[in-house]
Amino acid sequence: MAFNPLHDRVLVRRVESDEKTKGGLIIPDSAKEKPQEGVVVSVGEGSRKDSGELIPMAVKADDHILFGKWSGTEVTIDGEELLIMKESDILGVISGQSAAQAA
């Protein structure tokens, strides 16, 4: 992939939601909400303080994250739909889950 986010921006791949409810009902595509969790693909270098000092990013590639419902800008890169968002739009990192489990 030939895209690197700048500053405090993060490139995220959404994690697909379940096709069925816990009760076993199949959810049609038209009724599904877009998932609010994803896997970090890449991150920028971080933002800078007024003094010019770099503030490092709290997330890294392959982190499994939760983000706000209306967070980010949808983009298509190499035929794949991804999100670009600021690090501040990320609500938290889900621990104990790797990108392989999320996909």
Tab-separated table of C-alpha atoms in Angstrom:
chain	number	residue	atom	x	y	z
A	1	MET	CA	0.000	0.000	0.000
A	2	ALA	CA	1.358	3.391	-0.939
A	3	PHE	CA	-0.329	5.566	1.705
A	4	ASN	CA	1.137	6.905	4.927
A	5	PRO	CA	-0.986	9.113	7.196
A	6	LEU	CA	0.502	12.402	8.337
A	7	HIS	CA	0.761	13.904	11.824
A	8	ASP	CA	-1.770	12.380	14.270
A	9	ARG	CA	-3.869	10.566	11.686
A	10	VAL	CA	-4.533	6.820	11.600
A	11	LEU	CA	-5.530	4.528	8.711
A	12	VAL	CA	-8.083	1.922	9.881
A	13	ARG	CA	-9.651	-1.197	8.339
A	14	ARG	CA	-13.142	-1.858	9.698
A	15	VAL	CA	-13.814	-5.268	11.248
A	16	GLU	CA	-16.902	-6.882	9.723
A	17	SER	CA	-19.850	-7.341	12.067
A	18	ASP	CA	-21.632	-10.626	12.689
A	19	GLU	CA	-24.112	-11.905	10.110
A	20	LYS	CA	-26.428	-13.268	12.841
A	21	THR	CA	-27.809	-12.092	16.161
A	22	LYS	CA	-27.085	-14.056	19.329
A	23	GLY	CA	-30.550	-15.623	18.925
A	24	GLY	CA	-29.634	-16.916	15.452
A	25	LEU	CA	-31.531	-14.401	13.291
A	26	ILE	CA	-29.756	-13.448	10.072
A	27	ILE	CA	-29.259	-9.689	9.699
A	28	PRO	CA	-29.755	-8.427	6.113
A	29	ASP	CA	-27.136	-6.025	4.716
A	30	SER	CA	-29.681	-3.199	4.590
A	31	ALA	CA	-30.258	-3.422	8.363
A	32	LYS	CA	-26.610	-3.667	9.415
A	33	GLU	CA	-24.871	-0.733	10.990
A	34	LYS	CA	-21.285	-0.083	10.041
A	35	PRO	CA	-18.995	-1.547	12.679
A	36	GLN	CA	-17.366	0.801	15.164
A	37	GLU	CA	-14.281	-1.309	15.561
A	38	GLY	CA	-11.321	-1.905	13.360
A	39	VAL	CA	-7.661	-2.701	12.994
A	40	VAL	CA	-5.019	-0.008	12.621
A	41	VAL	CA	-3.263	-0.323	9.253
A	42	SER	CA	-0.753	2.506	9.676
A	43	VAL	CA	-0.169	5.629	11.762
A	44	GLY	CA	1.421	9.026	11.295
A	45	GLU	CA	4.427	10.193	13.275
A	46	GLY	CA	2.314	12.050	15.867
A	47	SER	CA	1.386	15.638	16.584
A	48	ARG	CA	3.700	18.359	17.840
A	49	LYS	CA	3.565	20.617	20.865
A	50	ASP	CA	3.896	24.377	20.426
A	51	SER	CA	7.571	23.947	21.299
A	52	GLY	CA	7.988	21.583	18.320
A	53	GLU	CA	8.439	18.490	20.486
A	54	LEU	CA	6.879	15.365	18.959
A	55	ILE	CA	3.997	13.723	20.854
A	56	PRO	CA	4.225	10.007	19.961
A	57	MET	CA	1.144	8.065	18.896
A	58	ALA	CA	-0.603	5.878	21.497
A	59	VAL	CA	-1.695	3.330	18.865
A	60	LYS	CA	0.344	1.280	16.431
A	61	ALA	CA	-0.260	-0.878	13.374
A	62	ASP	CA	-2.271	-4.068	14.099
A	63	ASP	CA	-3.958	-2.618	17.230
A	64	HIS	CA	-7.654	-3.579	17.479
A	65	ILE	CA	-9.555	-0.369	18.286
A	66	LEU	CA	-12.997	1.089	18.991
A	67	PHE	CA	-13.957	4.435	17.469
A	68	GLY	CA	-16.955	6.764	17.410
A	69	LYS	CA	-19.919	6.081	15.142
A	70	TRP	CA	-19.273	9.120	12.923
A	71	SER	CA	-15.471	9.093	13.149
A	72	GLY	CA	-13.146	9.315	10.209
A	73	THR	CA	-13.319	9.852	6.488
A	74	GLU	CA	-14.012	6.890	4.226
A	75	VAL	CA	-11.470	6.420	1.440
A	76	THR	CA	-10.759	3.709	-1.115
A	77	ILE	CA	-7.105	2.742	-1.432
A	78	ASP	CA	-6.041	-0.064	-3.769
A	79	GLY	CA	-9.711	-1.092	-4.085
A	80	GLU	CA	-10.180	-1.464	-0.323
A	81	GLU	CA	-12.497	0.740	1.755
A	82	LEU	CA	-10.620	2.213	4.718
A	83	LEU	CA	-11.023	5.054	7.204
A	84	ILE	CA	-8.665	7.917	7.945
A	85	MET	CA	-9.216	9.448	11.376
A	86	LYS	CA	-7.425	11.503	13.974
A	87	GLU	CA	-6.000	9.613	16.913
A	88	SER	CA	-8.358	11.566	19.191
A	89	ASP	CA	-11.353	9.882	17.436
A	90	ILE	CA	-10.195	6.514	18.791
A	91	LEU	CA	-12.049	5.599	21.971
A	92	GLY	CA	-9.720	2.811	23.064
A	93	VAL	CA	-7.605	-0.214	22.228
A	94	ILE	CA	-9.079	-3.687	22.741
A	95	SER	CA	-6.418	-5.786	24.450
A	96	GLY	CA	-6.005	-9.498	24.007
A	97	GLN	CA	-7.124	-9.507	20.373
A	98	SER	CA	-4.715	-9.547	17.469
A	99	ALA	CA	-5.409	-8.476	13.894
A	100	ALA	CA	-5.578	-12.138	12.851
A	101	GLN	CA	-8.452	-12.766	15.272
A	102	ALA	CA	-10.225	-9.595	14.131
A	103	ALA	CA	-10.141	-10.455	10.421
